[in-house]
Amino acid sequence: MMRAAVRYTGRTVAVAAALLVTAAPALAAPRLDGLFGDHALVQRDQPLTVSGDAQPGETVLVNFGGSSAQATADRRGRFEARLPAMAAGGPYTLTVAAPSGALVVDDVMVGDLFLCSGQSNMEMSVSDAQSMIAAANAPVDPGLRLVTIQKATAVAPQERFAQQPRWQLAGPDSIPGFSAACFYMAQDLRRRSGVPVGAIHSSWGGSRISAWMSDPALRTGGLGADADLIALFARDPAAARQRALATWEEWWRDRTGDRDGAEPWQPGAALDWQPVPAITNFEGWGVPALATFNGMLWFQREVQVSAAQARGPAVLSLGRIDDADQSWVNGVAVGGSSLASELRVYALPPGTLRPGTNTVTVNVDDVYANGGMLGPAEAMQLTFADGSSVRLGDGWRYAVARPVPGAAPRTPWGDINGAGTLFNAMIAPLRSTRIAGIAWYQGESDTGLPGYDRRLTALIADWRQRFGTPQTAFAVAQLSAYGTPPATPSDSGWGIVRDAQRRVAAEDAHGGLAVTHDIGDFTDIHPGEKYQVGLRLARAMTAAMAGAASRAGPAIASAFAEGDGVRLRFEGVDGALHPRSAAVAIGFELCGAEAGSCRWASGRVQGSDVFLPGDGRPVTHVRYAFGDAPSTNLSDDALLPVGTFDVPVR
């Protein structure tokens, strides 16, 4: 007789008599992939694929909502059964039975399922945002289901999650710790549709978009070299590390013109060396020039090594470094990482050290907030094969690196800055899960990296192919305002990413854009106003689900010369546009073809148009809200703002 069926929560249930078979040895019951578990929600009007592991060759019978399907496990024990699409409703019970055992999943609803992903502004929880508003303290809603994917990384796509996610009903116990932007979006979509809604939250603060891209998406998005390197790392980590280190060194030489042997990581490099006051964030050293510094610093220390210690291998331990490092010993690259929480421990092969004076050099690249060599000092040491060691927690000197254009390369297996590392562990295990839409709030970590539009387009196409259809909605939260409000027109990494997000959404028949620059905080990269972000994402998602004819708010449609000025036409306007608290709209820039030619322009609002008077100088394109933290005042009757754009004048 087959073993008794079990739930994921451990409750034993009876097995239908029709499934009884002859006696067999005790075997493991089937396991399911993806997000199946008590209180789960599956997508309505889409076929339901149930896959997992069973005993090789055995027949697996699946039943859900009155429909059944069977599959035979292959030689690896993999099975996949497909059930017909169902209308919204529930709750239902999913049963999976095989000669080796059975399992039961209770309280499964059918409705609309949404995936929310990105970096820290998607990750910010309800309790860390506007936790006192009524929407954050809603009673339990059995029709709204929430699940968070635990953080994990992998260098190859995984078949299942490292930790099985657990669904929860939305309520006082589950809402506070859930993604604020995702929850408020899902809550509003539930109210709009009246059907059960599920929200999957899978994000990681500080992550680049490349970490969320599959191998095919990386190649389509212009990151084929990173895809090749992480594939090499999966086969031969040592060879991949050496190639990555060489790539970083070549990047430095290309941008600085330093010749071989004259780079800053060489012993005796003639930099403006100063003693390191403490192993801690350099912003806290009391050095005025470093109080708010973001960029690169060089650290260096000499170490005395005996002949016996130099003969064998050794281990270099540098503690934690924020954000990224590249490290050398005697001018030879030995390792690097871009994960601030990771202890840097680098193996030194025989021949790296020499008797007498040895030089350890570390490049620290701080791209956000505090940075430096964090230690702790007692964890910093050079350990030799004979068991002896030298402490490295003091005696360092530092120098500010010369400015280098562009972002430094990161190792593609470097977790949140890698290539595919988060996709492999936090997205790929969703496998054939069908969804109604995707909400994306990311881009801060990609400022300064050209080609964001190409990468985002590739990710959208890939995720749709995996989890939905070509019509699956994709709503993007345009980056908020952060940084110094501009006093004069200037190029902005945040403005470039915002405009890339706008263009990708505008060119996508099922894309939507939620503008957020008006509810940002120029002193905080994590503004707390996530309720409005969620509502705007819900509006953008609804428009994207409806198709190209719908727009989620006022969006630039065209710019053309008119008389001595430029007329801007907007679509998606609710009522009319209005300059708030002023007679004219601000935040516009008239720009010529030459760099540095942009200048402020005031707009006269006329219904859904804005006219920018000319100033007698050439105009080839118009920018709006383009600074890191722009000051603007243009919105429609629904108080929805116009988002960042840079468009040519026809």
XYZ file of C-alpha atoms in Angstrom, residues 22-625:
604
model
C 0.556 -2.969 -3.854
C 3.047 -2.882 -1.021
C 6.305 -1.103 -1.775
C 9.385 0.002 0.174
C 9.063 3.316 2.020
C 10.132 6.120 -0.319
C 10.110 9.899 -0.190
C 6.787 11.432 -1.235
C 6.808 13.818 -4.216
C 8.129 17.370 -3.730
C 6.761 20.349 -5.625
C 8.666 23.143 -7.344
C 7.967 26.829 -7.176
C 5.524 28.411 -4.762
C 3.032 25.633 -4.062
C 2.049 25.605 -0.398
C -0.899 26.254 1.888
C -2.619 29.616 1.147
C -0.983 29.885 -2.291
C -2.554 31.741 -5.188
C -2.306 30.649 -8.834
C -3.006 32.676 -11.953
C -6.506 32.598 -13.380
C -7.259 31.943 -17.074
C -3.836 30.323 -17.595
C -2.938 26.611 -17.686
C -1.534 25.430 -14.359
C 1.744 23.521 -14.471
C 2.571 21.379 -11.455
C 6.139 20.087 -11.444
C 8.528 18.568 -8.965
C 10.455 15.477 -7.906
C 9.199 11.927 -7.447
C 10.707 8.464 -7.740
C 12.105 7.813 -11.240
C 9.602 6.092 -13.486
C 6.580 6.349 -11.192
C 3.225 7.789 -12.208
C 2.151 10.982 -10.464
C -1.531 11.973 -10.314
C -2.429 15.631 -9.732
C -5.898 16.921 -8.838
C -6.986 20.545 -8.459
C -10.399 22.179 -8.550
C -12.085 19.163 -10.105
C -9.480 18.664 -12.843
C -6.871 15.906 -12.921
C -3.693 15.210 -14.844
C -0.974 12.622 -14.629
C 2.704 12.504 -15.493
C 5.531 10.009 -15.351
C 8.728 10.953 -13.525
C 11.801 10.770 -15.757
C 15.063 9.114 -14.851
C 16.087 12.082 -12.725
C 12.777 11.845 -10.923
C 11.428 15.010 -12.541
C 7.740 15.212 -13.423
C 5.449 17.871 -14.896
C 1.664 17.771 -15.119
C -0.510 20.378 -16.802
C -4.025 21.292 -15.689
C -6.523 23.439 -17.616
C -7.059 27.123 -16.951
C -9.585 28.111 -14.296
C -11.597 31.227 -13.553
C -10.994 33.217 -10.381
C -12.278 31.526 -7.266
C -11.520 29.137 -4.456
C -10.383 28.038 -2.021
C -9.345 24.705 -3.537
C -7.204 21.782 -2.478
C -4.287 20.515 -4.572
C -3.408 16.836 -4.186
C -0.371 15.107 -5.650
C -0.198 11.328 -5.296
C 2.233 8.634 -6.405
C 3.144 5.107 -5.261
C 5.893 6.619 -3.089
C 3.464 8.874 -1.234
C 1.201 11.883 -1.553
C 0.893 15.454 -0.424
C -1.963 17.892 0.005
C -1.877 21.676 -0.320
C -4.848 23.437 1.281
C -6.582 26.785 0.799
C -5.351 27.585 -2.714
C -7.026 30.506 -4.497
C -7.225 31.321 -8.196
C -6.882 34.980 -9.161
C -4.301 37.476 -10.376
C -0.673 36.914 -9.398
C 1.923 39.696 -9.467
C 5.712 39.545 -9.133
C 7.492 42.498 -7.481
C 11.260 42.798 -7.831
C 14.114 45.282 -7.755
C 16.414 46.784 -5.151
C 16.047 48.557 -1.798
C 13.104 50.809 -2.614
C 11.098 47.711 -3.539
C 12.501 45.872 -0.521
C 11.542 48.587 2.021
C 8.879 47.114 4.294
C 5.545 48.578 5.329
C 6.838 48.951 8.902
C 9.806 51.006 7.658
C 7.619 53.252 5.497
C 4.234 54.775 6.401
C 3.236 52.211 8.991
C 0.629 54.397 10.713
C -1.708 54.942 7.780
C -4.964 52.990 7.623
C -3.958 50.980 4.562
C -0.986 49.568 6.487
C -3.229 48.292 9.280
C -5.925 46.507 7.313
C -7.772 43.502 8.781
C -7.067 40.020 7.457
C -8.128 39.697 3.817
C -8.397 36.035 2.714
C -8.456 37.251 -0.885
C -5.024 38.883 -0.702
C -2.042 36.509 -0.395
C 1.599 37.516 0.200
C 4.866 35.599 -0.175
C 8.476 36.765 0.153
C 11.386 34.984 -1.517
C 14.339 34.668 0.841
C 17.605 36.233 -0.291
C 19.997 33.829 -1.982
C 22.501 33.776 -4.828
C 23.697 31.115 -7.243
C 26.067 30.956 -10.212
C 23.711 28.640 -12.149
C 19.893 28.485 -12.403
C 18.319 26.549 -9.531
C 15.363 24.167 -9.838
C 13.991 25.069 -6.414
C 14.353 27.733 -3.755
C 17.003 27.247 -1.086
C 14.261 27.888 1.480
C 10.678 27.019 0.541
C 8.649 30.269 0.580
C 5.558 30.347 2.810
C 2.370 32.098 1.763
C 0.458 34.269 4.235
C -2.936 35.921 4.226
C -2.611 39.707 4.212
C -3.277 40.939 7.724
C -1.720 42.465 10.854
C 0.784 39.601 11.202
C 2.040 39.609 7.596
C 1.679 43.169 6.288
C 4.314 45.008 8.406
C 7.271 42.959 7.174
C 6.204 42.824 3.523
C 7.438 45.106 0.717
C 5.557 48.394 1.070
C 5.438 49.305 -2.635
C 4.380 45.760 -3.548
C 1.749 45.499 -0.810
C 0.095 48.848 -1.513
C 0.037 48.008 -5.233
C -1.492 44.578 -4.614
C -3.991 45.971 -2.123
C -5.203 48.538 -4.657
C -5.314 46.004 -7.496
C -7.434 43.760 -5.307
C -9.879 46.605 -4.737
C -9.927 47.461 -8.432
C -10.493 43.913 -9.723
C -12.542 42.321 -6.953
C -10.791 38.990 -7.546
C -8.251 37.244 -5.312
C -4.748 38.710 -5.682
C -1.348 37.267 -4.835
C 1.903 39.216 -4.524
C 5.368 37.654 -4.807
C 8.134 39.831 -3.391
C 11.660 39.007 -4.615
C 14.142 41.874 -4.273
C 17.554 42.743 -2.815
C 18.795 46.202 -1.851
C 21.717 47.587 -3.841
C 21.365 45.106 -6.691
C 22.156 45.898 -10.293
C 19.741 44.812 -12.996
C 22.382 42.417 -14.366
C 22.033 40.248 -11.259
C 18.352 39.667 -12.143
C 18.996 38.655 -15.772
C 19.203 35.094 -17.120
C 22.024 33.964 -19.379
C 19.980 34.616 -22.586
C 18.881 38.023 -21.284
C 22.464 38.971 -20.391
C 23.582 38.186 -23.930
C 20.652 40.058 -25.496
C 21.256 42.993 -23.144
C 24.883 43.474 -24.180
C 26.483 41.574 -21.278
C 27.719 38.508 -23.136
C 31.223 38.814 -21.687
C 29.808 38.676 -18.146
C 27.670 35.685 -19.111
C 30.761 33.912 -20.452
C 32.747 34.725 -17.318
C 30.159 33.469 -14.848
C 29.786 30.299 -16.932
C 33.559 29.866 -16.652
C 33.327 30.452 -12.896
C 30.816 27.604 -12.593
C 33.363 25.294 -14.310
C 36.704 26.697 -13.109
C 36.526 29.344 -10.347
C 40.283 29.961 -10.241
C 40.519 30.679 -13.972
C 37.469 32.953 -13.810
C 38.926 34.938 -10.911
C 42.177 35.521 -12.754
C 40.330 36.678 -15.866
C 38.165 39.055 -13.804
C 41.200 40.562 -12.084
C 42.911 41.082 -15.436
C 39.751 42.754 -16.769
C 39.758 45.223 -13.852
C 43.414 46.092 -14.393
C 42.863 46.616 -18.115
C 39.857 48.836 -17.350
C 42.070 51.029 -15.149
C 44.844 51.276 -17.731
C 42.400 52.142 -20.534
C 40.931 55.043 -18.565
C 44.065 56.441 -16.975
C 46.814 55.730 -19.482
C 48.970 54.155 -16.771
C 51.668 51.944 -18.274
C 52.453 48.427 -17.060
C 54.539 48.739 -13.917
C 53.408 52.293 -13.108
C 49.929 51.559 -11.784
C 48.872 52.601 -8.260
C 48.801 48.981 -7.080
C 52.533 48.565 -7.636
C 54.958 48.730 -4.676
C 56.449 52.202 -4.427
C 53.532 53.917 -6.209
C 54.035 57.673 -5.836
C 50.680 58.731 -4.433
C 49.782 61.308 -1.798
C 49.865 58.743 0.996
C 48.448 59.634 4.413
C 48.225 57.484 7.560
C 44.912 55.667 8.079
C 43.426 56.977 11.358
C 41.324 53.877 12.100
C 39.975 50.694 10.554
C 36.433 51.954 10.090
C 34.350 53.968 7.609
C 36.559 56.752 6.270
C 33.637 59.209 6.557
C 34.167 59.020 10.332
C 37.894 59.763 10.309
C 37.362 63.482 10.769
C 38.933 64.287 7.391
C 36.705 67.025 5.857
C 37.402 65.960 2.263
C 36.138 62.444 3.044
C 33.091 63.316 5.169
C 30.688 62.770 2.249
C 33.087 61.182 -0.226
C 31.958 58.530 -2.707
C 34.645 57.154 -4.974
C 37.911 55.224 -4.828
C 40.628 55.185 -2.203
C 43.897 53.270 -2.319
C 45.089 51.547 0.868
C 48.598 50.153 1.272
C 50.653 48.425 3.944
C 54.072 46.827 4.050
C 54.605 43.441 5.686
C 57.882 41.846 6.743
C 58.087 38.148 5.836
C 60.800 35.643 6.711
C 62.369 33.335 4.144
C 60.582 30.335 5.675
C 57.201 32.112 5.593
C 57.700 33.215 1.992
C 58.365 29.693 0.705
C 54.843 28.299 0.906
C 51.272 29.408 0.274
C 49.566 31.943 2.517
C 46.143 33.430 3.237
C 45.426 37.177 3.195
C 42.497 38.192 5.435
C 41.331 41.811 5.076
C 38.023 41.805 6.971
C 35.021 43.544 5.446
C 35.317 46.270 2.805
C 32.562 48.659 1.726
C 31.587 48.584 -1.104
C 33.998 46.776 -3.456
C 37.690 45.954 -3.462
C 40.477 44.790 -5.731
C 43.576 43.600 -3.868
C 47.216 42.998 -4.804
C 50.319 41.636 -3.119
C 53.605 42.887 -4.558
C 51.726 44.171 -7.603
C 50.088 40.784 -8.319
C 46.268 40.674 -8.192
C 45.038 38.209 -5.577
C 41.283 38.826 -5.278
C 38.311 41.132 -5.240
C 34.664 41.280 -4.185
C 31.739 43.685 -4.422
C 29.687 42.462 -1.460
C 30.210 44.758 1.530
C 29.128 42.146 4.077
C 31.651 39.565 2.869
C 34.898 38.908 4.735
C 37.754 39.218 2.252
C 39.897 36.078 2.451
C 42.306 35.551 -0.460
C 44.589 32.559 -1.063
C 48.167 33.430 -2.032
C 49.882 30.692 -4.060
C 53.566 29.894 -3.473
C 55.782 32.547 -5.022
C 53.456 35.462 -4.265
C 55.460 36.477 -1.175
C 59.187 37.129 -0.975
C 61.602 37.300 1.952
C 61.770 40.773 3.441
C 59.395 43.601 2.595
C 56.078 42.773 0.895
C 53.441 45.302 -0.136
C 49.692 44.770 0.185
C 47.587 47.245 -1.865
C 43.796 47.495 -1.801
C 41.546 49.595 -4.030
C 38.312 50.424 -2.187
C 35.444 51.612 -4.392
C 32.672 53.271 -2.373
C 29.638 54.026 -4.536
C 27.029 54.854 -1.882
C 26.859 56.070 1.721
C 29.732 55.011 4.005
C 32.787 53.161 2.762
C 36.244 51.929 3.607
C 38.124 49.044 5.220
C 35.841 47.991 8.068
C 37.782 45.128 9.585
C 37.394 44.298 12.373
C 41.104 44.899 12.904
C 41.555 41.603 14.739
C 40.312 39.711 11.645
C 42.979 41.272 9.408
C 46.102 39.152 9.104
C 48.493 37.296 6.828
C 48.639 33.598 7.720
C 51.465 31.337 6.520
C 51.675 27.630 5.794
C 53.768 26.995 8.895
C 50.954 28.290 11.123
C 52.532 31.636 11.932
C 50.802 34.918 11.115
C 51.267 38.671 10.954
C 48.506 41.006 12.132
C 47.382 43.644 9.624
C 44.942 45.675 11.722
C 47.121 48.804 11.800
C 49.927 50.530 9.933
C 47.942 51.280 6.772
C 48.206 54.405 4.652
C 45.700 55.745 2.139
C 45.462 58.001 -0.911
C 42.452 59.318 -2.800
C 42.352 57.814 -6.273
C 42.245 60.071 -9.296
C 38.721 60.364 -10.804
C 38.107 57.692 -13.421
C 35.147 57.956 -15.830
C 32.569 55.190 -15.720
C 31.844 52.504 -13.160
C 34.498 49.936 -12.326
C 33.908 46.342 -13.456
C 32.419 43.958 -10.924
C 32.952 40.216 -10.742
C 29.852 38.663 -12.342
C 29.535 36.143 -9.504
C 29.611 39.021 -7.017
C 26.116 38.527 -5.612
C 24.010 41.701 -5.979
C 26.325 43.280 -8.568
C 26.818 40.068 -10.493
C 25.447 38.608 -13.689
C 22.461 36.342 -13.158
C 23.293 35.592 -9.518
C 19.916 36.727 -8.147
C 17.963 35.471 -11.139
C 19.450 32.012 -10.667
C 18.452 31.719 -7.007
C 15.415 34.002 -6.569
C 13.643 33.991 -9.956
C 14.562 30.804 -11.859
C 12.950 28.505 -9.241
C 9.575 30.050 -10.093
C 9.954 27.949 -13.232
C 6.593 27.786 -15.045
C 4.622 29.953 -12.589
C 2.143 32.058 -14.551
C 1.607 35.678 -13.526
C -0.594 38.610 -14.536
C 2.052 41.302 -14.207
C 5.481 42.335 -12.976
C 6.349 45.441 -10.938
C 9.968 46.623 -11.173
C 11.591 49.219 -8.883
C 15.328 49.277 -9.603
C 17.953 51.397 -11.306
C 19.740 53.299 -8.554
C 22.690 50.884 -8.750
C 22.854 51.226 -12.543
C 23.365 54.989 -12.634
C 26.584 55.678 -14.506
C 26.368 52.381 -16.412
C 25.409 53.006 -20.073
C 22.778 50.850 -21.753
C 20.145 50.529 -19.030
C 17.366 50.652 -21.638
C 18.848 47.669 -23.475
C 19.246 45.661 -20.268
C 15.717 46.439 -19.049
C 14.196 45.547 -22.427
C 16.041 42.218 -22.407
C 14.905 41.420 -18.855
C 11.267 42.222 -19.666
C 11.227 39.974 -22.740
C 12.911 37.126 -20.878
C 10.658 37.242 -17.820
C 7.548 37.400 -19.977
C 8.685 34.347 -21.909
C 9.234 32.466 -18.655
C 6.250 33.480 -16.544
C 3.547 34.828 -18.791
C 2.755 35.789 -22.346
C 3.833 38.632 -24.651
C 0.854 40.522 -23.193
C 1.959 40.195 -19.553
C 1.945 43.654 -17.962
C 5.231 45.185 -16.815
C 5.057 48.292 -14.607
C 8.223 50.277 -13.841
C 8.612 52.639 -10.898
C 10.675 55.513 -12.294
C 13.526 56.450 -9.963
C 12.714 58.924 -7.234
C 14.575 62.147 -6.470
C 17.838 61.875 -4.547
C 20.919 64.058 -4.334
C 21.629 67.757 -4.659
C 18.829 69.760 -6.326
C 20.370 71.269 -9.473
C 21.159 74.983 -9.473
C 22.040 74.887 -13.182
C 21.225 72.373 -15.925
C 23.686 69.517 -15.942
C 23.937 65.879 -16.899
C 22.512 63.468 -14.354
C 23.033 59.726 -14.003
C 19.651 59.478 -12.304
C 18.046 61.514 -15.079
C 19.532 59.224 -17.726
C 18.155 56.100 -16.006
C 14.738 57.727 -15.497
C 14.549 58.627 -19.173
C 15.611 55.096 -20.145
C 12.797 53.715 -17.969
C 10.336 56.085 -19.622
C 11.394 55.112 -23.135
C 11.244 51.382 -22.450
C 7.747 51.678 -20.967
C 6.521 53.978 -23.752
C 7.724 51.617 -26.481
C 6.120 48.567 -24.834
C 2.487 47.867 -25.725
C 1.969 46.394 -22.258
C 4.394 48.566 -20.323
C 3.484 51.075 -17.631
C 5.376 53.787 -15.760
C 4.841 55.041 -12.212
C 6.463 58.462 -11.777
C 7.916 59.053 -8.290
C 10.373 61.957 -8.458
C 7.862 64.304 -6.783
C 7.591 62.111 -3.672
C 11.306 61.525 -3.169
C 13.708 62.886 -0.581
C 16.893 64.520 -1.833
C 18.656 63.580 1.443
C 17.455 59.949 1.578
C 17.796 57.368 -1.176
C 14.967 55.456 0.547
C 12.017 57.876 0.745
C 9.233 56.589 2.990
C 6.313 57.656 0.790
C 5.631 54.159 -0.506
C 1.844 54.321 -0.295
C 1.633 56.642 -3.284
C 4.290 54.583 -5.076
C 2.093 51.514 -4.639
C -1.040 53.311 -5.856
C 0.804 54.627 -8.906
C 2.210 51.168 -9.646
C -1.329 49.767 -9.441
C -2.527 52.404 -11.863
C 0.396 51.710 -14.205
C -0.204 47.964 -13.941
C -3.899 48.368 -14.760
C -3.055 50.464 -17.815
C -0.393 47.988 -18.935
C -2.831 45.091 -18.612
C -5.298 47.012 -20.785
C -2.757 47.577 -23.559
C -1.181 50.392 -25.529
C -4.248 52.619 -25.655
C -4.102 53.243 -21.905
C -1.669 55.442 -20.028
C -1.157 55.683 -16.268
C -0.588 59.442 -16.174
C 0.642 62.399 -18.212
C 3.444 61.378 -20.577
C 5.329 63.281 -23.242
C 4.015 62.462 -26.730
C 5.917 64.861 -28.998
C 7.984 68.037 -29.160
C 8.026 70.242 -32.239
C 9.175 73.709 -33.175
C 6.480 76.383 -33.230
C 7.397 79.948 -34.076
C 10.337 80.965 -31.936
C 9.671 78.267 -29.344
C 8.827 74.605 -28.779
C 5.418 73.040 -28.217
C 5.188 69.897 -26.091
C 2.201 67.562 -26.471
C 1.267 65.188 -23.648
C -0.943 62.099 -23.607
C -2.604 60.262 -20.727
C -3.599 63.540 -19.089
C -6.493 63.407 -16.614
C -8.357 66.651 -17.348
C -5.646 69.214 -17.971
C -2.112 70.004 -16.910
C -1.496 72.630 -14.240
C 1.587 74.411 -12.894
C 1.166 74.037 -9.142
C 1.753 77.110 -6.950
C 3.039 79.206 -9.850
C 1.954 80.850 -13.086
C 4.488 78.868 -15.145
C 5.781 75.310 -15.189
C 9.406 74.873 -14.138
C 11.994 72.146 -14.612
C 12.241 72.400 -18.426
C 15.530 72.754 -20.304
C 16.086 73.876 -23.898
C 19.180 72.115 -25.249
C 21.312 72.405 -28.349
C 23.513 69.779 -29.939
C 26.638 70.820 -28.023
C 27.497 69.525 -24.570
C 26.682 72.046 -21.859
C 24.172 73.947 -24.000
C 21.062 73.221 -21.877
C 19.431 76.178 -20.142
C 16.316 76.593 -18.009
C 13.012 77.402 -19.678
C 9.630 78.306 -18.184
C 6.559 76.643 -19.679
C 3.173 78.175 -20.471
C 0.577 75.451 -19.861
C -2.286 75.225 -22.353
C -4.576 72.256 -21.651
C -2.534 69.140 -22.425
C 0.224 71.179 -24.084
C 3.135 73.192 -22.769
C 4.736 75.965 -24.811
C 8.377 76.876 -24.167
C 9.294 80.317 -25.549
C 12.577 80.390 -27.445
C 15.628 82.404 -26.455
C 17.196 82.888 -29.899
C 19.595 79.948 -29.459
C 19.446 76.584 -31.268
C 17.230 73.883 -29.776
C 17.619 70.228 -30.768
C 16.054 68.544 -27.729
C 14.121 69.328 -24.560
C 14.722 67.889 -21.101
C 12.421 67.915 -18.097
C 12.993 66.947 -14.452
